[in-house]
Short mmCIF file of C-alpha atoms and ligand atoms in Angstrom, two decimals:
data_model
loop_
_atom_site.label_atom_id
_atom_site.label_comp_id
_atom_site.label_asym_id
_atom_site.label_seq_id
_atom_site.Cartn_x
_atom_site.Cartn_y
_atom_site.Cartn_z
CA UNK A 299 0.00 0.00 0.00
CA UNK A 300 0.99 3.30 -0.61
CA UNK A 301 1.82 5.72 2.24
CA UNK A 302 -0.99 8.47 0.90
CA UNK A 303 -3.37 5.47 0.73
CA UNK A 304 -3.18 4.76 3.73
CA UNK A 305 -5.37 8.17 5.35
CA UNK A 306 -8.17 9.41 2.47
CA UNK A 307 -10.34 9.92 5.03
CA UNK A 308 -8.24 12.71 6.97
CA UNK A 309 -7.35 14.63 3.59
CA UNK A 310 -11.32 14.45 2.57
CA UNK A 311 -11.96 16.18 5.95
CA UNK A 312 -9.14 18.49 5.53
CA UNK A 313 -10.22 19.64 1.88
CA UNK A 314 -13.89 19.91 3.64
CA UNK A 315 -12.55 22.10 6.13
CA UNK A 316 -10.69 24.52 3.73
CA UNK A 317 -13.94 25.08 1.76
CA UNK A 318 -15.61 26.48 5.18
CA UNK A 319 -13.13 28.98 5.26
CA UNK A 320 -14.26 32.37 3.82
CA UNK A 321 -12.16 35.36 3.60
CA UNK A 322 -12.61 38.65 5.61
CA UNK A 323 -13.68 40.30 2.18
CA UNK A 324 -16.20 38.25 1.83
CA UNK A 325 -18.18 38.27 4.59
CA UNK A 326 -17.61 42.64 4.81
CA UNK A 327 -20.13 45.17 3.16
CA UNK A 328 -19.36 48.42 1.18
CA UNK A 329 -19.03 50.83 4.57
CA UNK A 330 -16.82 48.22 5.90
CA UNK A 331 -14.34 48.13 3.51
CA UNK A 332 -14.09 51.78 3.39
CA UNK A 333 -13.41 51.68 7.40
CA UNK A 334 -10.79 48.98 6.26
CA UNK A 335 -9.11 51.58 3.98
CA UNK A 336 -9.30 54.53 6.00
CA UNK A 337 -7.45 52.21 8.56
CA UNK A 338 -4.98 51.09 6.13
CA UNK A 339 -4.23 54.17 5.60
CA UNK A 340 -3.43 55.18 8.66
CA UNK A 341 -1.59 51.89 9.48
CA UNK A 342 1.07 52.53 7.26
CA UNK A 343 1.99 55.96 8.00
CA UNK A 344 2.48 54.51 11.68
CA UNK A 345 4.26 51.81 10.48
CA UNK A 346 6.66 53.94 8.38
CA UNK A 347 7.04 56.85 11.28
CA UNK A 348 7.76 54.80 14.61
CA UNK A 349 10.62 52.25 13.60
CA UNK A 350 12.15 51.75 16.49
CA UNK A 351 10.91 51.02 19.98
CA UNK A 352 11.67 54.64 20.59
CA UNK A 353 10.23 55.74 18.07
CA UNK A 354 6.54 53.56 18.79
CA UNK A 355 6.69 54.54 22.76
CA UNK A 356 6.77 58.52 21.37
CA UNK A 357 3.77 58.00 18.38
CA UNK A 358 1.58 56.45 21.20
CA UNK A 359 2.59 59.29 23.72
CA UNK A 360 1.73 61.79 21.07
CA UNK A 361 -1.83 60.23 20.67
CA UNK A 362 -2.37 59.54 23.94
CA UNK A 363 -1.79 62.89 25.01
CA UNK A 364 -4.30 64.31 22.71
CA UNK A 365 -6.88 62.40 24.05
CA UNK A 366 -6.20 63.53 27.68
CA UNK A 367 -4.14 61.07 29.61
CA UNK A 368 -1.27 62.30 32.54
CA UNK A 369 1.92 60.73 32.98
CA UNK A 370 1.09 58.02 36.20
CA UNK A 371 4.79 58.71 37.46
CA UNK A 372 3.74 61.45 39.54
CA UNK A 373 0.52 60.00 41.54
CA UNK A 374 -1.92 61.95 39.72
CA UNK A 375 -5.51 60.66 39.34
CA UNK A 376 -6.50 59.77 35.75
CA UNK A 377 -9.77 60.80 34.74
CA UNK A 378 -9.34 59.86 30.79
CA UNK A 379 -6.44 57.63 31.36
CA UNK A 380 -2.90 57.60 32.02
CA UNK A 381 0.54 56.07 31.01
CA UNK A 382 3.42 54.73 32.91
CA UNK A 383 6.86 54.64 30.93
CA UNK A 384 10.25 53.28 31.65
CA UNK A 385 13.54 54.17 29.74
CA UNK A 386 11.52 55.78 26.74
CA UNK A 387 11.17 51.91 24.93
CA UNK A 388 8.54 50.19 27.56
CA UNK A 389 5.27 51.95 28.04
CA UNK A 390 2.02 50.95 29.92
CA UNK A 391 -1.64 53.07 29.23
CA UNK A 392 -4.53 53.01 31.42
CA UNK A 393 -7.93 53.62 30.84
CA UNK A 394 -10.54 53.53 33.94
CA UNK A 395 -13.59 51.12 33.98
CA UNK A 396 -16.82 51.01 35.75
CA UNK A 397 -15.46 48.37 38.25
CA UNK A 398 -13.32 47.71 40.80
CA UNK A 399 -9.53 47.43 39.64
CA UNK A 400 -9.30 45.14 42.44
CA UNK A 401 -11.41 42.85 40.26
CA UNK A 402 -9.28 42.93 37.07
CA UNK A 403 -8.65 44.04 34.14
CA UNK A 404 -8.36 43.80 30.51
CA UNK A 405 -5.17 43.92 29.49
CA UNK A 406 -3.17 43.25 25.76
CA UNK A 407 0.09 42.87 25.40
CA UNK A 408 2.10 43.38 22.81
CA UNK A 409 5.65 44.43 21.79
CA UNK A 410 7.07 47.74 20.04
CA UNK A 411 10.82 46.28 19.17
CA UNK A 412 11.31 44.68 16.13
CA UNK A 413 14.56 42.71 14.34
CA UNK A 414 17.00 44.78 13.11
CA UNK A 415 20.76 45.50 13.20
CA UNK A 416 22.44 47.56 16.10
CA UNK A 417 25.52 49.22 15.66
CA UNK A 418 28.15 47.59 17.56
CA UNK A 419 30.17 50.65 20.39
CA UNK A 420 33.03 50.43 18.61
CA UNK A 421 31.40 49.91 14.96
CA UNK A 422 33.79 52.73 12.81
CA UNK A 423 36.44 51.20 10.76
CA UNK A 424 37.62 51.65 6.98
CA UNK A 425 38.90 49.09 4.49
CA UNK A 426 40.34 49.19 1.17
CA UNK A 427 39.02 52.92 0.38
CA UNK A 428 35.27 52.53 2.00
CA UNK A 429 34.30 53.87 5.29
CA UNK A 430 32.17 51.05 7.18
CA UNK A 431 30.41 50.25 10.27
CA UNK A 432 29.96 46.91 12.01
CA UNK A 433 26.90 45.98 12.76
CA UNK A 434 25.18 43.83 15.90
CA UNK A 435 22.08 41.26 15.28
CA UNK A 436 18.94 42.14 17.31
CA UNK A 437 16.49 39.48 16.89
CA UNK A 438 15.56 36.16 15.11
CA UNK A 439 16.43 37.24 11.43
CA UNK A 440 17.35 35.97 7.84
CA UNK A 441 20.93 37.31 7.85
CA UNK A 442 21.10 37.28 3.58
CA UNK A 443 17.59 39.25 3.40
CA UNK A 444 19.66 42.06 5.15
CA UNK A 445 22.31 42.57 1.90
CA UNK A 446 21.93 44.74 -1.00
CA UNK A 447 19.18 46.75 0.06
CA UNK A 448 18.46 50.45 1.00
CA UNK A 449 19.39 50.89 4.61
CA UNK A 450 18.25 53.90 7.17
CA UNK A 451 19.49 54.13 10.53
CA UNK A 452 17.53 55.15 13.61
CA UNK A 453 19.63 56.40 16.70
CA UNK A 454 19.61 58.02 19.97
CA UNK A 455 22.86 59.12 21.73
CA UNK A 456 23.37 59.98 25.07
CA UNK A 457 26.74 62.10 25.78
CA UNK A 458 28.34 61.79 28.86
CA UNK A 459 27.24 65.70 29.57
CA UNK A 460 23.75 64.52 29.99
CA UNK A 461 22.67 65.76 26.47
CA UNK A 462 20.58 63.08 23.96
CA UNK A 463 20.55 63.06 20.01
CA UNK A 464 18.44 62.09 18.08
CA UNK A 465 20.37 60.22 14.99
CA UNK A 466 18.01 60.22 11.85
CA UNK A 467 19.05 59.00 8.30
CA UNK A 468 18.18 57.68 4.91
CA UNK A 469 14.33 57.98 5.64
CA UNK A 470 13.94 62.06 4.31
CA UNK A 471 12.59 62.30 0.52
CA UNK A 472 15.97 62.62 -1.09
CA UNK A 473 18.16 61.47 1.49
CA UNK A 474 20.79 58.99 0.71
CA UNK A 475 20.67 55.07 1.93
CA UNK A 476 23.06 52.99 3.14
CA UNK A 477 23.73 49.37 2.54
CA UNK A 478 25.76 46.01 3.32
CA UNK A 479 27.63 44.42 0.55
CA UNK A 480 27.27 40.92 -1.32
CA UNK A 481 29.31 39.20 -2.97
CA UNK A 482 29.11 38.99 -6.55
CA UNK A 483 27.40 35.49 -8.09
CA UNK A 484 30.21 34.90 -10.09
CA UNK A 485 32.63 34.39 -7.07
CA UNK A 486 30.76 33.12 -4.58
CA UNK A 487 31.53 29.15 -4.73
CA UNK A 488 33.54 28.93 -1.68
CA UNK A 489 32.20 31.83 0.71
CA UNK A 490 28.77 31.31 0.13
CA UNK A 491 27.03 28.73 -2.21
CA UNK A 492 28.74 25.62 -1.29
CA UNK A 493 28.02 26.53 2.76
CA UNK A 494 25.28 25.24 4.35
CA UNK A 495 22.68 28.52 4.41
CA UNK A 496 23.62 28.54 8.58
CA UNK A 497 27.23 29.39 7.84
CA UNK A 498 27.08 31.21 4.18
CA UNK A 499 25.89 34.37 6.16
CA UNK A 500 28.36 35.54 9.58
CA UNK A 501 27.09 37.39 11.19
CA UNK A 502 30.73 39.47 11.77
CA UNK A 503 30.35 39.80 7.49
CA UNK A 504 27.20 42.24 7.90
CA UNK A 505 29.45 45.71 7.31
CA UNK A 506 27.41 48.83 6.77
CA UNK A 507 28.77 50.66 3.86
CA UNK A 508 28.84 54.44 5.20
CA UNK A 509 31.42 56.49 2.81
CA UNK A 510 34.24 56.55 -0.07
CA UNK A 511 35.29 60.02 0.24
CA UNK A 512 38.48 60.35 1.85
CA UNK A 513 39.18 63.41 4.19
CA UNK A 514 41.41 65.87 2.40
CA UNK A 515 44.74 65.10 4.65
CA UNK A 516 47.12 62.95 2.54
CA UNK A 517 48.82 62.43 6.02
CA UNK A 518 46.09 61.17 8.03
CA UNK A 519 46.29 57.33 8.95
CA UNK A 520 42.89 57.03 8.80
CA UNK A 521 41.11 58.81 5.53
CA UNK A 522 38.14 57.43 5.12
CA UNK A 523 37.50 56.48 8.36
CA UNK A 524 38.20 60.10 9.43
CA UNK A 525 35.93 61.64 6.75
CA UNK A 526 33.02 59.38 8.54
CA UNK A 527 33.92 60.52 11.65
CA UNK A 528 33.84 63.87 10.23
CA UNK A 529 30.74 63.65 8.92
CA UNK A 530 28.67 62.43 12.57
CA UNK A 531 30.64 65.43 14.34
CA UNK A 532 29.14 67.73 11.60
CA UNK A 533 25.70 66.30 11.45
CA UNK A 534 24.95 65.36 15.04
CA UNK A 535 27.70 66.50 17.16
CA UNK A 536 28.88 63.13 18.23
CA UNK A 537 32.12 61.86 18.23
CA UNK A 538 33.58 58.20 17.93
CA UNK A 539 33.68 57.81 21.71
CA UNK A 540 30.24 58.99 22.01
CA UNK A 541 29.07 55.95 19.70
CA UNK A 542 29.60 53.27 22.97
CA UNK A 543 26.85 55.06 24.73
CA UNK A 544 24.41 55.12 21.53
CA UNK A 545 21.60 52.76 20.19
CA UNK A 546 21.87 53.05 16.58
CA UNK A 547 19.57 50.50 15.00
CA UNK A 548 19.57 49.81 11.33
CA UNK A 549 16.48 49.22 9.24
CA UNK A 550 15.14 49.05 6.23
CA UNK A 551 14.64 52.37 4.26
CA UNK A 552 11.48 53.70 2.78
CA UNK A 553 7.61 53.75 3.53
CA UNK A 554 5.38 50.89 3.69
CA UNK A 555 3.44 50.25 0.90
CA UNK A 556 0.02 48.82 -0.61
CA UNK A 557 1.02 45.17 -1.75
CA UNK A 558 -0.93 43.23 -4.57
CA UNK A 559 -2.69 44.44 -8.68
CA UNK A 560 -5.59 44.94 -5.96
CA UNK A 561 -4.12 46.73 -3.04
CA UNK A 562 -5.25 44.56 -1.09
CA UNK A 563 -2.42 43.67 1.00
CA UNK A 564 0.25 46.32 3.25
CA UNK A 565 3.96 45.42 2.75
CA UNK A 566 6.38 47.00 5.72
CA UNK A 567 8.88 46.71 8.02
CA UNK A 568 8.19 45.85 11.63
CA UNK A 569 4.79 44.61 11.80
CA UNK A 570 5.66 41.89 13.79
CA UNK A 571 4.42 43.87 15.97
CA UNK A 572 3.38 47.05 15.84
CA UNK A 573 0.49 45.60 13.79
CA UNK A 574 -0.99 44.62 17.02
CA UNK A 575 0.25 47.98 18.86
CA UNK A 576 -1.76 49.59 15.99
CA UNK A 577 -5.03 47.90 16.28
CA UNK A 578 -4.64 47.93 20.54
CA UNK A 579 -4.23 51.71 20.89
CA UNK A 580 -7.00 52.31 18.20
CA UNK A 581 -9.02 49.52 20.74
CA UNK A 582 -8.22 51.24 23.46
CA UNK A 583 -8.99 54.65 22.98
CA UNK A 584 -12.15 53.81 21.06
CA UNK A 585 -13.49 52.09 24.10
CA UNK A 586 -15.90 54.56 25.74
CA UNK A 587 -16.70 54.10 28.98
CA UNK A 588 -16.05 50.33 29.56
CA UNK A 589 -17.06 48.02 32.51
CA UNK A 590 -13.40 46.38 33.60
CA UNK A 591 -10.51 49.01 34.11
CA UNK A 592 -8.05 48.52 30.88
CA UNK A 593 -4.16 48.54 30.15
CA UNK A 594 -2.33 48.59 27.05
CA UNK A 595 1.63 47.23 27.59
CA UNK A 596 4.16 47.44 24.74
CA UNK A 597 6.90 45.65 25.30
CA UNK A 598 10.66 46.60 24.29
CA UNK A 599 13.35 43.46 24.12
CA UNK A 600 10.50 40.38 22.87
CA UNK A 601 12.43 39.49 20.07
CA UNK A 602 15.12 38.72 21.90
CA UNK A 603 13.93 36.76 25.03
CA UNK A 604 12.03 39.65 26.73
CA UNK A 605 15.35 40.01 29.00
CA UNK A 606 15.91 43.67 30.13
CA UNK A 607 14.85 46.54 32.19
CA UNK A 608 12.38 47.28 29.29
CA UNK A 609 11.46 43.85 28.17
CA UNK A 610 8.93 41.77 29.84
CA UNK A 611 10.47 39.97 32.31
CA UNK A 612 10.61 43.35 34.62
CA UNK A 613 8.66 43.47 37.58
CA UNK A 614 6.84 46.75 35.26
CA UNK A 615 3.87 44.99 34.89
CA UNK A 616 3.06 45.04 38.92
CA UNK A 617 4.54 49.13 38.95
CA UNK A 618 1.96 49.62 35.71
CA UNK A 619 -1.30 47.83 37.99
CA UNK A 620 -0.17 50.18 41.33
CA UNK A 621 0.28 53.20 40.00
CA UNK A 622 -3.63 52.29 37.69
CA UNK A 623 -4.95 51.23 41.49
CA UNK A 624 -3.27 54.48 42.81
CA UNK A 625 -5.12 56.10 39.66
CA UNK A 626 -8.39 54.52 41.16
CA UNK A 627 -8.17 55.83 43.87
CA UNK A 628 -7.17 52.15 45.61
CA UNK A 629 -4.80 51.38 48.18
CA UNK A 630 -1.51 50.39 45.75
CA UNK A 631 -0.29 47.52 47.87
CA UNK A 632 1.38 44.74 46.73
CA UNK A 633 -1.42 42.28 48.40
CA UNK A 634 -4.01 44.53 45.96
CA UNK A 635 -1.23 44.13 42.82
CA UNK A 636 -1.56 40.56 43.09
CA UNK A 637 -5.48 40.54 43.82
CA UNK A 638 -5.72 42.86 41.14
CA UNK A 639 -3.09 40.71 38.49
CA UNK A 640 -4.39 37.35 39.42
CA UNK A 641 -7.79 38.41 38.33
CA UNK A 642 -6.73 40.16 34.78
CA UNK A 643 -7.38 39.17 31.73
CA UNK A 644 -5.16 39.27 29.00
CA UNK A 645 -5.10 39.10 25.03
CA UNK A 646 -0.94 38.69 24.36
CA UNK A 647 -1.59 40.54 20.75
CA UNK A 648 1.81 38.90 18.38
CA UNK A 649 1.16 38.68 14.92
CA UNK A 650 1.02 34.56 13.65
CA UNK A 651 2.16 33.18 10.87
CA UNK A 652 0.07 32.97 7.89
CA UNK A 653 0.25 29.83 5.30
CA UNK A 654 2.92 30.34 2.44
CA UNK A 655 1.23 28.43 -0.29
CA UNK A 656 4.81 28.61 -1.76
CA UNK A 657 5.88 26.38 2.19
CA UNK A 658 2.79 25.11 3.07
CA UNK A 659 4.63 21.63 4.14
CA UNK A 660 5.52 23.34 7.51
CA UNK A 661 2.09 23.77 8.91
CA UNK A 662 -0.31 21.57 9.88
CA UNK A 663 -3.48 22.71 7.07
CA UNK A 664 -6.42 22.10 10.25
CA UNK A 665 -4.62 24.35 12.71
CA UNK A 666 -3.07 27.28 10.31
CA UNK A 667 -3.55 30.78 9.56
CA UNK A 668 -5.00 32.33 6.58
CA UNK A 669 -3.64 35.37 5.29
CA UNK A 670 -7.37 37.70 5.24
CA UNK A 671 -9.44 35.53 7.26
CA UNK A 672 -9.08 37.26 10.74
CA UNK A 673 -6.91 37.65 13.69
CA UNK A 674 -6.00 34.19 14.97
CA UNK A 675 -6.04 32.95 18.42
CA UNK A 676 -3.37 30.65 19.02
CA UNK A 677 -4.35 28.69 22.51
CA UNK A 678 -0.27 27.47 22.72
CA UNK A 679 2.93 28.16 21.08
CA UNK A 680 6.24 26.51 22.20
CA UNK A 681 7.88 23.62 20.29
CA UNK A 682 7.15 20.50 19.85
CA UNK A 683 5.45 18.78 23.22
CA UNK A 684 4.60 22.09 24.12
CA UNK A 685 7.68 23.05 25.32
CA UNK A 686 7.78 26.69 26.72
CA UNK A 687 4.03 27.17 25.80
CA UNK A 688 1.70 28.75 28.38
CA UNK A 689 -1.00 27.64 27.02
CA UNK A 690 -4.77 28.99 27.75
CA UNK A 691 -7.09 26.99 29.62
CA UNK A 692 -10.29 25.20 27.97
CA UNK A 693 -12.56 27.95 30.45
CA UNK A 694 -10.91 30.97 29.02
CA UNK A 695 -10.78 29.92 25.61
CA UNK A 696 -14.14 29.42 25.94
CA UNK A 697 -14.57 33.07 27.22
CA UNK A 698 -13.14 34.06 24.15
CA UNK A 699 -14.96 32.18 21.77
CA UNK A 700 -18.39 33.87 23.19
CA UNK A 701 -17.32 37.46 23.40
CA UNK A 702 -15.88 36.88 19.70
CA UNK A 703 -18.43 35.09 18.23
CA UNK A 704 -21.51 37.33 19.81
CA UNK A 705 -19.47 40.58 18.38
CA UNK A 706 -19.38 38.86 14.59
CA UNK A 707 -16.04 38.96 14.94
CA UNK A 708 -14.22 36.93 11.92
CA UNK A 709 -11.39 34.82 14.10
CA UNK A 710 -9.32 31.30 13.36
CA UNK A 711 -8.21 29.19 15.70
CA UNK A 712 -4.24 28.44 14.63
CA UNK A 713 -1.36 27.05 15.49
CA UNK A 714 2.10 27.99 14.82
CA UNK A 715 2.82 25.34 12.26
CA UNK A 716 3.63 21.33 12.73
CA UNK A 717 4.74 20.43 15.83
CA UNK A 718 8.21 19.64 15.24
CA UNK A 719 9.28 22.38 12.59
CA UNK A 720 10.66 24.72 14.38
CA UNK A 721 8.42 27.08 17.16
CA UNK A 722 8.33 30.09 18.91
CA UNK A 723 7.28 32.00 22.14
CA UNK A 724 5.46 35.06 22.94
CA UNK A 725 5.04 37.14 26.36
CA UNK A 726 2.06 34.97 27.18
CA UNK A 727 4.10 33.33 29.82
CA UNK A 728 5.16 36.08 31.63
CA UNK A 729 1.92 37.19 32.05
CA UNK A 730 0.75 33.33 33.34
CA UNK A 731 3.44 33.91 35.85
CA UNK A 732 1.20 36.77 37.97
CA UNK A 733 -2.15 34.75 37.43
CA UNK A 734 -3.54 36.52 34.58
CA UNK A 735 -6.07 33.97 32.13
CA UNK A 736 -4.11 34.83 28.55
CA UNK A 737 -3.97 33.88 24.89
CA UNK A 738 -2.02 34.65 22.30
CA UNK A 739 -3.69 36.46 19.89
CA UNK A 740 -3.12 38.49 16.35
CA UNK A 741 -3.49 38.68 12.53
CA UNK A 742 -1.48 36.28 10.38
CA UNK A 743 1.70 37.97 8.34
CA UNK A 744 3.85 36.56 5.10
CA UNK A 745 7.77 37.00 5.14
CA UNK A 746 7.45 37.57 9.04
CA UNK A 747 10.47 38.91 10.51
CA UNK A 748 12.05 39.91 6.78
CA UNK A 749 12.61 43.63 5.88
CA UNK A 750 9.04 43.26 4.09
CA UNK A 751 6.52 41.80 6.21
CA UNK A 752 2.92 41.26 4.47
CA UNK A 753 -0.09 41.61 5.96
CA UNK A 754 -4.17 42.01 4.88
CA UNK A 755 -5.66 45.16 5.04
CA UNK A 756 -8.85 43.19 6.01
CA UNK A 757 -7.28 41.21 8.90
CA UNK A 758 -5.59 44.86 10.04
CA UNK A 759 -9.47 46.12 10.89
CA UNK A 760 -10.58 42.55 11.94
CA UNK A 761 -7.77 42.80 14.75
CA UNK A 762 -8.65 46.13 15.72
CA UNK A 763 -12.28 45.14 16.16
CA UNK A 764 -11.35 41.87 17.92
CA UNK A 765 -9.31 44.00 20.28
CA UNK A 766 -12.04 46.31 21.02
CA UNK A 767 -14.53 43.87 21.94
CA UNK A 768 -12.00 42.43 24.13
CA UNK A 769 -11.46 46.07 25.47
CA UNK A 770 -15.29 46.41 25.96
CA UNK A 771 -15.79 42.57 27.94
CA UNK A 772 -17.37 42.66 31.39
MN1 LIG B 944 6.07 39.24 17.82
MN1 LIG B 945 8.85 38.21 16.26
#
């Protein structure tokens, strides 16, 4: 017998089951899809101003602001709502409810760093007549999706006389890019196309290529080198030294864009996940009035472990519920932290991956995400045996199925992909750890973690009203 004969009744099932599965577009009417373009909109313009961390916390701040909430810090009461930063990458929000804190709340998740390149502190070196600067992986990428592409950098330095700078360039209409090198097809055999795709790439091999204009010294040691250095003194004031107390990220250069003959799709940078920081401060301050008190948390540091002062495994989430019980007008103890925590519940918003019909061998068809059929809501991750999942109990899954369903909000329940593939983690966990009931939820993306992450527009406005029913639970 032959191995595929073996199981027609589980592939009849599984075709069965694909046929159920109707698209966000189809099940949306005329007004609808002009809300899902209006949103689109204004999805990519975020996406394309806040590439950093930084760059997210400030966007929200900016919003935030306008629509009336006080910095937490100082102890102040917060009528419309109020935020709680730490370091300028990690910010909580707070919105009062009709309830008791004490009681809970309704809290997402979600994280504003993304993988990228870091400058190393000493990163400024030359080679045969090209300035260059070593770079530093952040984050789970594809090292060889990182060469011969436009390049901006994002920065912030801090010099030692208590000053910051902003570093900003290659984004500007007009401004120039930067780049890392690859070696030309034709020799290539022995660094790179004979290698196993783990080695081909070093990490130590991605050099940013910053200048060829020497300085106009024929003395100097150093001339292209020192025309580099010349030209951050000039722009920015810094100097060489002032580099080992900067975080200069690299990124892709340019805007997001529409994707598809039919526009139907947004192409970007970063998505993973400021998709879901989108869609949760568009939930959150769209939720008028709601019964349960609500926070918003983006995360710095996810993509690499959640290890930090600004990453999730900081005590910030217990600081973020006192100072929202101080807000209350509650006694911020830690007893009424832990009360409060142990009764929250949480959406951990991470984009999911959606199938590649081009690798659809890695998932498992039953359990996977659909590009345009809805935010999924993934009740484990981990790797195979469910190792490192925290995985969402049958009671609150159930939860979510009513308050999804009874909102007509279009949903899949996914998985990551087969169990013994690969796998992957979120900051569900580290929200199990204080009590909270939490699931891992988001839309599904194509290319995830590449320079060029694809997305629906449909599944973009599906999230964000998935997000505000959650907002909106009692
Ligand atoms: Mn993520
Ligand atoms: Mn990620």
């Amino acid at each position: 017998m032959k191995e595929e004969e073996k199981t027609p009744d589980v592939t009849a099932e599984k075709d069965d089951q694909k046929e159920k599965r109707k698209c966000v577009w189809e099940q949306i009417n005329e007004a609808e899809r002009a809300e899902v373009e209006t949103l689109a909109a204004e999805y990519k313009e975020f996406l394309t101003k806040a590439k950093t961390e930084r760059a997210v916390s400030q966007t929200i701040l900016e919003k935030t602001s306008q629509a009336g909430y006080v910095d937490l810090a100082g102890g102040s009461s917060a009528k419309k709502g109020g935020w709680l930063g730490h370091h300028g990458k990690l910010l909580g929000l707070f919105a009062p409810g009709h309830d008791d804190p004490l009681n809970g709340f309704n809290l997402i998740v979600a994280h504003g760093d993304a993988p990228r390149l870091d400058l190393k502190p000493k990163c400024v070196y030359e080679d045969m007549g090209l300035g260059l600067l070593k770079s530093n992986l952040y984050g789970g990428l594809k090292k060889f999706q990182w060469l011969a592409r436009p390049l901006a950098i994002w920065g912030f330095c801090a010099l030692k006389d208590g000053r910051h700078v902003d570093i900003r360039f290659g984004e500007e209409p007009g401004d120039p890019v930067l780049t890392i090198t690859d070696i030309l097809p034709h020799l290539d055999r022995k660094v790179q196309r004979d290698k196993r795709l783990s080695d081909a790439f070093p990490a130590e091999r991605l050099n940013v290529l910053a200048n060829s204009l020497p300085v106009d010294d024929k003395k100097a040691k150093t001339r292209f080198k020192s025309a580099l250095l010349k030209i951050f003194e000039d722009r920015w004031g810094i100097k060489e030294d002032d580099l080992i107390s900067s975080e200069i990220e690299i990124v892709p250069a340019g805007s997001a864009l529409e994707v598809g003959f039919d526009r139907s799709m947004i192409g970007g940078y970063g998505q993973d996940d400021r998709l879901s920081v989108f869609t949760a401060l568009k939930a959150l301050l769209s939720t008028k009035k709601p019964k349960r008190p609500l926070l918003l948390i983006i995360f710095d540091r996810e993509e690499i472990g959640s290890f930090g002062s600004t990453g999730a495994e900081s005590n910030f989430i217990m600081r973020l519920a006192a100072a929202a019980l101080g807000a209350a007008g509650k006694e911020p103890s830690w007893l009424n932290v832990q009360k409060a925590l142990a009764a929250t519940r949480a959406l951990s918003a991470d984009v999911e991956a959606s199938v590649d019909p081009t690798f659809k061998e890695v998932h498992d068809d039953l359990n996977s995400g659909l590009l345009g059929h809805g935010p999924c809501v993934v009740r484990y991750t981990g790797g195979a045996g469910k190792y490192g999942a925290s995985e969402a109990g049958a009671e609150y899954m159930a939860f979510i199925r009513r308050i999804f369903d009874e909102a007509k909000v279009i949903w899949q329940s996914t998985l990551l992909g087969k169990q013994e593939e690969g796998g992957g983690g979120t900051v569900a966990h580290l929200m199990a750890y204080h009590g909270i009931n939490v699931v891992d939820s988001g839309p599904p993306l194509l290319s995830m973690h590449s320079p060029f992450e694809i997305c629906s527009k449909s599944d973009v406005w599906m999230n964000a009203k998935a997000q505000k029913t959650f907002y909106a639970s009692a």
